Short mmCIF file of C-alpha atoms in Angstrom, two decimals:
data_model
loop_
_atom_site.label_atom_id
_atom_site.label_comp_id
_atom_site.label_asym_id
_atom_site.label_seq_id
_atom_site.Cartn_x
_atom_site.Cartn_y
_atom_site.Cartn_z
CA SER A 1 -13.65 -18.84 -46.17
CA PHE A 2 -13.12 -15.55 -44.32
CA TYR A 3 -14.66 -14.26 -41.10
CA GLN A 4 -14.45 -10.91 -39.38
CA LEU A 5 -14.98 -11.14 -35.63
CA ASN A 6 -15.95 -8.36 -33.23
CA THR A 7 -13.12 -7.87 -30.70
CA GLU A 8 -14.20 -4.55 -29.18
CA ASN A 9 -14.35 -6.15 -25.72
CA LEU A 10 -10.59 -6.71 -25.83
CA ASN A 11 -8.40 -3.80 -24.81
CA SER A 12 -4.86 -2.97 -23.79
CA SER A 13 -5.59 -3.30 -20.06
CA MET A 14 -6.12 -7.04 -20.53
CA VAL A 15 -3.35 -9.60 -20.36
CA VAL A 16 -4.35 -12.51 -22.62
CA SER A 17 -2.98 -15.85 -21.40
CA SER A 18 -4.62 -18.10 -24.03
CA ALA A 19 -7.08 -17.90 -26.91
CA LYS A 20 -8.64 -20.57 -29.09
CA LEU A 21 -10.46 -20.20 -32.38
CA LEU A 22 -13.38 -22.66 -32.29
CA SER A 23 -14.90 -24.01 -35.51
CA ALA A 24 -16.41 -27.24 -36.80
CA GLU A 25 -16.10 -29.10 -40.08
CA THR A 26 -19.60 -30.18 -41.13
CA TYR A 27 -18.81 -31.82 -44.48
CA GLY A 28 -15.79 -33.30 -46.26
CA SER A 29 -15.75 -34.46 -49.85
CA ASP A 30 -13.50 -37.40 -48.95
CA LEU A 31 -15.98 -40.13 -48.17
CA ASP A 32 -13.49 -42.15 -46.17
CA CYS A 33 -13.95 -41.14 -42.53
CA SER A 34 -10.42 -42.25 -41.66
CA HIS A 35 -8.71 -39.82 -44.03
CA THR A 36 -7.41 -36.46 -42.87
CA TRP A 37 -6.94 -33.28 -44.86
CA PRO A 38 -5.15 -30.08 -44.00
CA VAL A 39 -6.85 -26.81 -43.17
CA THR A 40 -4.81 -23.70 -42.33
CA ALA A 41 -5.99 -20.64 -40.39
CA LYS A 42 -4.41 -17.33 -41.38
CA TRP A 43 -4.69 -13.84 -39.97
CA THR A 44 -5.78 -11.60 -42.82
CA ASP A 45 -6.66 -8.05 -43.68
CA GLY A 46 -10.27 -7.01 -43.17
CA ILE A 47 -13.27 -7.76 -45.35
CA GLY A 48 -14.55 -4.87 -47.46
CA ASP A 49 -17.11 -4.04 -50.12
CA GLY A 50 -14.80 -5.29 -52.83
CA THR A 51 -13.98 -8.62 -51.22
CA ASP A 52 -14.81 -11.64 -53.42
CA TRP A 53 -13.19 -14.86 -54.58
CA ASN A 54 -10.91 -13.04 -56.93
CA SER A 55 -10.14 -10.19 -54.48
CA GLN A 56 -9.39 -11.93 -51.23
CA PRO A 57 -8.00 -10.21 -48.12
CA GLY A 58 -4.23 -10.16 -47.89
CA VAL A 59 -2.55 -12.54 -45.45
CA ILE A 60 -0.86 -10.96 -42.44
CA GLN A 61 0.51 -14.19 -41.02
CA SER A 62 -0.18 -17.91 -41.00
CA ILE A 63 -1.55 -19.14 -37.68
CA GLN A 64 -1.72 -22.94 -37.62
CA THR A 65 -2.49 -25.96 -39.79
CA MET A 66 -4.75 -28.73 -38.51
CA ASP A 67 -5.52 -32.12 -40.10
CA PRO A 68 -9.12 -33.07 -39.30
CA LYS A 69 -10.78 -36.24 -40.49
CA SER A 70 -13.42 -35.99 -43.16
CA ALA A 71 -16.86 -34.96 -41.88
CA GLY A 72 -20.44 -35.55 -42.94
CA SER A 73 -21.89 -38.47 -44.91
CA GLY A 74 -21.84 -40.64 -41.84
CA CYS A 75 -18.49 -39.34 -40.54
CA GLY A 76 -20.05 -36.79 -38.17
CA THR A 77 -19.02 -33.23 -37.38
CA GLN A 78 -15.31 -32.69 -36.66
CA ASP A 79 -14.16 -29.94 -34.27
CA VAL A 80 -11.25 -27.97 -35.73
CA ASP A 81 -9.73 -25.52 -33.28
CA PHE A 82 -6.72 -23.23 -33.64
CA ASN A 83 -4.40 -21.62 -31.10
CA VAL A 84 -4.72 -17.85 -31.65
CA THR A 85 -3.13 -16.67 -28.37
CA SER A 86 -0.51 -14.42 -29.92
CA GLU A 87 -3.07 -12.93 -32.34
CA MET A 88 -5.47 -12.03 -29.52
CA GLN A 89 -2.60 -10.64 -27.46
CA SER A 90 -1.73 -8.34 -30.35
CA THR A 91 -5.40 -7.43 -30.92
CA ALA A 92 -5.86 -6.52 -27.24
CA LYS A 93 -2.61 -4.56 -27.11
CA ASN A 94 -3.60 -2.47 -30.12
CA ASN A 95 -7.23 -2.03 -28.99
CA ASP A 96 -8.42 -3.43 -32.32
CA THR A 97 -12.19 -3.70 -32.56
CA GLN A 98 -12.21 -6.35 -35.34
CA TRP A 99 -10.11 -9.36 -36.23
CA THR A 100 -10.28 -11.21 -39.56
CA PHE A 101 -9.10 -14.70 -40.35
CA GLY A 102 -9.30 -17.05 -43.30
CA ARG A 103 -9.36 -20.85 -43.59
CA TYR A 104 -7.46 -22.42 -46.47
CA GLY A 105 -7.74 -26.05 -47.55
CA ASP A 106 -6.13 -28.38 -50.09
CA GLU A 107 -7.36 -27.23 -53.53
CA SER A 108 -5.78 -29.98 -55.57
CA ASP A 109 -7.80 -32.49 -57.64
CA LEU A 110 -6.92 -36.14 -57.15
CA PRO A 111 -7.93 -39.31 -59.07
CA ASP A 112 -10.74 -41.48 -57.78
CA SER A 113 -8.35 -44.10 -56.47
CA SER A 114 -7.25 -41.68 -53.77
CA CYS A 115 -10.54 -40.64 -52.21
CA SER A 116 -13.57 -40.38 -54.41
CA PRO A 117 -15.92 -42.10 -56.85
CA SER A 118 -15.16 -39.65 -59.65
CA SER A 119 -12.22 -39.48 -62.01
CA SER A 120 -11.09 -36.02 -60.89
CA TYR A 121 -12.08 -34.81 -57.45
CA ASN A 122 -11.15 -32.14 -54.88
CA CYS A 123 -10.73 -34.56 -52.00
CA GLY A 124 -9.67 -31.82 -49.58
CA PHE A 125 -12.82 -29.76 -50.03
CA MET A 126 -14.55 -29.08 -46.67
CA ARG A 127 -17.47 -27.11 -45.40
CA PHE A 128 -17.43 -25.45 -41.96
CA ASN A 129 -20.09 -24.05 -39.67
CA ASN A 130 -20.82 -20.36 -40.13
CA ASN A 131 -20.52 -19.36 -36.47
CA PRO A 132 -16.84 -19.60 -35.48
CA SER A 133 -15.84 -17.93 -32.22
CA VAL A 134 -12.76 -17.14 -30.22
CA THR A 135 -12.60 -18.08 -26.55
CA THR A 136 -10.09 -15.85 -24.79
CA VAL A 137 -8.70 -16.33 -21.30
CA PHE A 138 -7.44 -13.04 -19.90
CA ASP A 139 -6.87 -11.12 -16.72
CA ILE A 140 -6.67 -7.45 -15.80
CA ALA A 141 -4.15 -6.45 -13.16
CA PRO A 142 -5.61 -5.05 -9.91
CA ASP A 143 -5.45 -1.33 -9.28
CA VAL A 144 -2.45 0.10 -7.49
CA PRO A 145 -3.22 -0.20 -3.74
CA ALA A 146 -4.66 2.99 -2.25
CA SER A 147 -4.98 4.65 1.17
CA THR A 148 -1.70 3.31 2.56
CA THR A 149 -1.34 3.88 6.31
CA THR A 150 0.18 2.30 9.40
CA THR A 151 -1.40 1.40 12.72
CA PRO A 152 -0.35 2.97 14.98
CA ALA A 153 0.02 6.13 12.94
CA SER A 154 3.48 7.65 12.99
CA VAL A 155 3.83 11.05 14.68
CA ASP A 156 6.16 14.00 14.91
CA ASN A 157 6.04 15.89 18.21
CA GLY A 158 2.52 14.73 18.98
CA VAL A 159 1.10 15.40 15.51
CA ALA A 160 0.17 12.51 13.20
CA THR A 161 2.28 12.76 10.05
CA GLY A 162 0.59 10.12 7.93
CA PRO A 163 2.44 7.10 6.53
CA GLY A 164 5.41 9.01 5.10
CA CYS A 165 4.62 8.01 1.51
CA GLY A 166 6.13 9.72 -1.50
CA SER A 167 7.43 13.14 -0.48
CA SER A 168 5.29 13.45 2.68
CA THR A 169 6.86 13.81 6.14
CA ILE A 170 8.32 10.67 7.69
CA GLY A 171 7.08 10.22 11.25
CA TRP A 172 8.08 8.24 14.33
CA ILE A 173 6.72 5.25 16.20
CA GLY A 174 7.64 5.21 19.88
CA ALA A 175 7.88 2.60 22.61
CA THR A 176 4.27 2.90 23.75
CA ASP A 177 2.90 2.40 20.24
CA LEU A 178 5.20 -0.53 19.50
CA GLY A 179 3.62 -2.43 22.36
CA ALA A 180 4.73 -5.57 24.15
CA ASN A 181 5.55 -7.47 20.94
CA ASN A 182 8.41 -5.15 19.93
CA GLY A 183 6.46 -3.83 16.98
CA SER A 184 5.60 -7.16 15.32
CA GLN A 185 1.92 -6.23 15.52
CA VAL A 186 2.36 -2.86 13.81
CA THR A 187 0.11 -3.15 10.78
CA LEU A 188 0.50 -1.90 7.23
CA ASN A 189 -2.88 -0.96 5.82
CA THR A 190 -4.11 -0.49 2.27
CA LYS A 191 -7.26 -0.67 0.18
CA LEU A 192 -7.36 -3.29 -2.59
CA THR A 193 -9.39 -3.10 -5.79
CA SER A 194 -9.76 -5.81 -8.44
CA ASN A 195 -10.81 -5.16 -12.04
CA ILE A 196 -12.47 -8.55 -12.54
CA VAL A 197 -15.96 -9.02 -11.09
CA GLY A 198 -15.88 -11.51 -8.23
CA GLU A 199 -12.11 -11.82 -8.25
CA HIS A 200 -10.29 -11.76 -4.91
CA VAL A 201 -7.00 -9.97 -4.38
CA ARG A 202 -4.30 -9.78 -1.72
CA ALA A 203 -1.66 -7.25 -0.64
CA GLU A 204 1.99 -8.21 -1.03
CA TYR A 205 4.42 -6.10 0.99
CA THR A 206 8.16 -5.52 0.95
CA ILE A 207 9.71 -4.08 4.13
CA TRP A 208 13.31 -2.90 4.30
CA ASP A 209 15.57 -1.48 6.99
CA ASN A 210 17.67 1.48 5.87
CA SER A 211 19.78 1.22 9.03
CA ILE A 212 21.39 -2.11 8.09
CA ALA A 213 22.47 -1.24 4.53
CA ASN A 214 23.08 1.81 2.42
CA ASN A 215 21.01 0.54 -0.50
CA PRO A 216 17.37 1.73 -0.07
CA VAL A 217 15.94 -1.58 -1.25
CA GLY A 218 18.24 -4.56 -1.76
CA SER A 219 20.00 -6.78 0.72
CA ASN A 220 18.27 -4.83 3.48
CA VAL A 221 14.82 -6.38 2.87
CA VAL A 222 13.72 -7.76 6.24
CA ALA A 223 10.18 -9.04 5.60
CA ASN A 224 7.65 -9.82 2.87
CA PRO A 225 4.28 -10.23 4.57
CA ASP A 226 1.13 -10.92 2.56
CA SER A 227 -2.49 -10.31 3.45
CA ALA A 228 -5.25 -12.85 2.98
CA TYR A 229 -7.20 -12.81 -0.29
CA VAL A 230 -10.13 -10.43 0.09
CA SER A 231 -12.95 -9.12 -2.06
CA SER A 232 -12.46 -5.97 -4.09
CA GLY A 233 -12.79 -2.73 -2.13
CA THR A 234 -11.57 -4.21 1.16
CA THR A 235 -8.97 -2.50 3.34
CA VAL A 236 -6.48 -5.01 4.76
CA ASP A 237 -4.40 -4.54 7.92
CA THR A 238 -1.32 -6.75 7.77
CA PRO A 239 1.14 -7.11 10.71
CA VAL A 240 4.80 -6.54 9.86
CA GLY A 241 5.53 -9.75 11.76
CA ILE A 242 9.09 -8.77 12.75
CA THR A 243 10.77 -7.05 15.66
CA LEU A 244 11.25 -3.36 14.97
CA HIS A 245 14.53 -2.02 16.35
CA ASN A 246 15.24 1.16 18.23
CA GLY A 247 16.86 3.87 16.12
CA HIS A 248 16.14 2.16 12.79
CA ALA A 249 14.53 3.65 9.69
CA TYR A 250 12.08 1.41 7.84
CA GLY A 251 10.56 1.63 4.39
CA TRP A 252 7.78 -0.39 2.82
CA ARG A 253 5.87 -0.74 -0.40
CA VAL A 254 2.83 -2.73 -1.44
CA ALA A 255 1.38 -4.19 -4.62
CA ALA A 256 -1.91 -6.01 -5.24
CA TYR A 257 -1.92 -9.59 -6.56
CA ASP A 258 -4.94 -11.47 -7.92
CA GLY A 259 -3.28 -14.89 -8.24
CA ILE A 260 -2.14 -14.20 -11.83
CA LEU A 261 -1.19 -10.56 -12.23
CA THR A 262 0.42 -8.05 -9.92
CA SER A 263 -0.34 -4.34 -9.92
CA SER A 264 2.29 -1.65 -9.99
CA ASP A 265 3.72 -0.71 -6.60
CA ALA A 266 2.10 2.00 -4.53
CA PRO A 267 4.49 4.86 -3.63
CA ASP A 268 7.13 3.89 -1.07
CA CYS A 269 6.23 4.67 2.55
CA HIS A 270 8.50 5.10 5.59
CA PHE A 271 8.52 5.29 9.36
CA ASP A 272 11.29 5.62 11.96
CA VAL A 273 11.46 3.94 15.36
CA ASP A 274 12.57 5.55 18.63
CA THR A 275 11.92 3.70 21.89
CA THR A 276 14.40 5.53 24.15
CA PRO A 277 12.98 8.30 26.38
CA PRO A 278 14.85 11.59 26.77
CA THR A 279 17.03 12.28 29.79
CA VAL A 280 15.47 13.78 32.91
CA PRO A 281 15.30 17.52 32.18
CA THR A 282 17.33 20.09 34.05
CA VAL A 283 15.66 23.32 35.19
CA THR A 284 17.19 26.78 35.20
CA SER A 285 15.64 29.95 36.64
CA THR A 286 17.42 33.14 37.65
CA THR A 287 14.33 34.51 39.38
CA PHE A 288 13.39 31.31 41.22
CA PRO A 289 16.62 29.51 42.20
CA ALA A 290 16.36 25.95 43.52
CA SER A 291 15.73 25.45 47.23
CA GLY A 292 18.98 25.18 49.15
CA SER A 293 20.86 27.59 46.92
CA HIS A 294 20.51 30.34 49.54
CA PRO A 295 20.02 33.38 47.32
CA ALA A 296 20.89 36.75 48.79
CA SER A 297 17.40 38.09 48.08
CA PRO A 298 14.78 35.28 47.89
CA PRO A 299 11.83 36.05 45.65
CA VAL A 300 8.64 37.16 47.32
CA THR A 301 5.02 36.45 46.52
CA GLY A 302 3.82 38.29 43.48
CA THR A 303 7.16 37.91 41.69
CA THR A 304 7.11 36.85 38.03
CA GLY A 305 9.99 34.92 36.50
CA THR A 306 10.82 32.34 33.85
CA PHE A 307 12.04 28.76 33.79
CA SER A 308 14.02 27.08 31.00
CA PHE A 309 14.52 23.34 30.52
CA ALA A 310 17.20 21.19 28.93
CA SER A 311 17.22 17.51 27.99
CA THR A 312 18.77 15.24 25.37
CA ASP A 313 17.40 12.30 23.40
CA PRO A 314 20.05 9.55 23.40
CA VAL A 315 21.04 8.05 20.04
CA PRO A 316 21.12 4.23 20.22
CA THR A 317 23.96 2.17 18.77
CA GLY A 318 24.13 -0.97 16.63
CA CYS A 319 23.28 0.36 13.17
CA VAL A 320 25.50 -0.02 10.12
CA SER A 321 24.86 3.61 9.41
CA THR A 322 24.10 6.11 12.19
CA CYS A 323 21.13 5.17 14.33
CA LEU A 324 18.36 7.70 14.67
CA ALA A 325 16.86 9.58 17.61
CA SER A 326 13.73 11.66 17.23
CA GLY A 327 14.98 14.53 19.44
CA VAL A 328 13.26 16.38 22.26
CA GLY A 329 10.10 17.97 20.97
CA ARG A 330 8.45 19.52 24.02
CA TYR A 331 8.20 19.63 27.81
CA GLU A 332 5.17 18.91 29.97
CA TYR A 333 5.02 20.76 33.27
CA SER A 334 2.86 21.61 36.26
CA PHE A 335 3.24 23.84 39.30
CA ASN A 336 2.51 22.49 42.78
CA THR A 337 0.58 19.46 41.50
CA PRO A 338 1.98 16.43 39.65
CA ILE A 339 1.76 16.50 35.85
CA PRO A 340 -1.67 15.18 34.78
CA THR A 341 -1.84 12.13 32.53
CA SER A 342 -3.69 14.14 29.91
CA GLY A 343 -4.10 17.82 29.13
CA ALA A 344 -0.78 18.85 30.65
CA SER A 345 0.67 22.30 30.01
CA THR A 346 3.45 22.14 27.42
CA VAL A 347 6.23 24.28 26.03
CA ALA A 348 8.27 23.60 22.91
CA ALA A 349 11.89 22.58 23.27
CA GLY A 350 13.96 25.75 23.62
CA GLY A 351 11.06 27.77 24.97
CA THR A 352 10.61 29.27 28.44
CA VAL A 353 7.78 29.12 30.95
CA SER A 354 6.62 32.27 32.78
CA TYR A 355 5.33 31.94 36.35
CA THR A 356 3.96 34.37 38.91
CA ALA A 357 4.49 33.10 42.45
CA ASN A 358 1.39 33.82 44.53
CA ARG A 359 2.04 31.04 47.02
CA TRP A 360 4.52 31.66 49.79
CA GLY A 361 6.73 28.91 51.11
CA THR A 362 8.07 25.99 49.07
CA ASN A 363 6.76 25.79 45.51
CA ILE A 364 7.27 22.73 43.31
CA LEU A 365 7.70 22.61 39.55
CA TYR A 366 7.20 19.19 37.92
CA VAL A 367 8.62 18.83 34.39
CA ALA A 368 9.17 15.93 31.96
CA ALA A 369 10.72 15.87 28.49
CA VAL A 370 8.84 14.32 25.55
CA ASP A 371 10.64 13.37 22.35
CA ASN A 372 9.14 13.57 18.87
CA ALA A 373 8.22 9.88 18.98
CA GLY A 374 6.12 10.41 22.13
CA ASN A 375 8.54 8.83 24.65
CA VAL A 376 8.35 10.58 28.03
CA SER A 377 11.29 11.01 30.42
CA GLN A 378 11.18 10.62 34.15
CA THR A 379 9.79 13.69 35.92
CA ARG A 380 12.08 16.29 37.43
CA GLN A 381 10.83 17.82 40.71
CA TYR A 382 12.24 21.31 41.10
CA ASP A 383 11.65 22.91 44.52
CA PHE A 384 12.03 26.67 45.00
CA TYR A 385 11.21 28.90 47.97
CA VAL A 386 9.12 32.07 47.84
CA LYS A 387 8.88 34.19 50.99
CA TRP A 388 5.96 36.29 52.05
CA ASN A 389 5.91 39.82 50.68
CA PRO A 390 5.48 42.08 53.72
CA GLU A 391 4.23 44.89 51.49
CA ALA A 392 1.47 42.79 49.98
CA THR A 393 -2.11 43.90 50.65
CA VAL A 394 -3.85 41.26 52.72
CA THR A 395 -7.40 40.47 51.74
CA ALA A 396 -9.48 38.61 54.28
CA GLY A 397 -10.26 35.11 53.04
CA ASP A 398 -7.68 35.28 50.20
CA VAL A 399 -5.93 31.90 50.22
CA ASN A 400 -4.20 31.82 46.84
CA GLY A 401 -2.93 35.40 46.72
CA ALA A 402 -5.32 36.55 44.00
CA GLY A 403 -6.47 39.53 46.07
CA VAL A 404 -10.06 38.34 46.49
CA PRO A 405 -11.65 36.11 49.13
CA ASP A 406 -11.77 32.38 48.33
CA LEU A 407 -14.34 29.71 49.11
CA LEU A 408 -12.86 26.50 50.47
CA GLU A 409 -14.54 23.11 50.36
CA THR A 410 -13.58 19.45 50.26
CA ASN A 411 -14.20 17.04 47.42
CA THR A 412 -15.23 13.41 47.74
CA ALA A 413 -11.57 12.41 48.21
CA GLY A 414 -11.23 14.76 51.20
CA GLU A 415 -9.01 17.19 49.31
CA LEU A 416 -9.30 20.90 49.98
CA LEU A 417 -10.42 22.94 47.01
#
């Protein structure tokens, strides 16, 4: 007997782990219920218009031979199942929409002393049900994890760079963002998607430290955190769980795992760590020399000049290869009031700051260096003296030298505005 089954629901994205051809013997010509007879399942060519007893499908390969007891006539139905795992694996791989098999029994005639009441009898003749089926156990690997990020986000000179995946810019994580736990709570984030309805999936990470070995991923793997199993479409935030070291360069990758299959890896991502602040900046100004330098001709009110700053970002030690420092990215500064905690005036490293001195007496410049990881140096206080310009036009009520009268009042803290 030959059957052609519909296999269009199998496809190459599926990984078949087991498959069983289910059928049942409903009648056997051997009337002794204790006797067994062979039946062999074979993978065959398809059934066509010309298929008949004399033009049977060709055999591709033999699958398995079973030896069921005789059925019917008081013996009952006998289940006869075949292992067709490799056949379904091949069918899925090739995206075949149909699969044909044949069942072959013992065709020999035996004398009545062997099995039957007649003198010549096909004792191995069997009848089977006409609704065989294949039960296939399969899985489909989860999608490659998407939307990979870190929390906190890495930065470069105050600008978020993203997670440094693929060819994108690798950013820095500084001391403030690492927090009190030395970075162990920095999280690696990704969105997980399963391809099986109701199936849960988890993220499996590999983290390596490029500063302790020259091989990008090898003996330098420092952690393998996993997320919890979550439903499809969930974004997981998984702590790295290790101390992150100053001056080190880290890489990480993630794959999704559903308990059976693992997705391909998402593109490798990277971040660098810098927890050392820059040195206290030095200040240079030809026009406004520092107080106590006794210039021959002190600047007077109304004079405009420039200031330049210099600082370095120390490179830590202790790496197999050279440790990293993010470098000074900018300076924050303020004149005559301390630098505010937010919204401070800034100038890029290497730039100059122009200032017009309208206030006579001692002026104060406050300046701090900020590296590309966001670490802030101690503040430099630069005092310089500006004398009154005797040729300046005096405007009654002008306090700040702007040439127009000013209105003075106090705020709730008692400060004069």
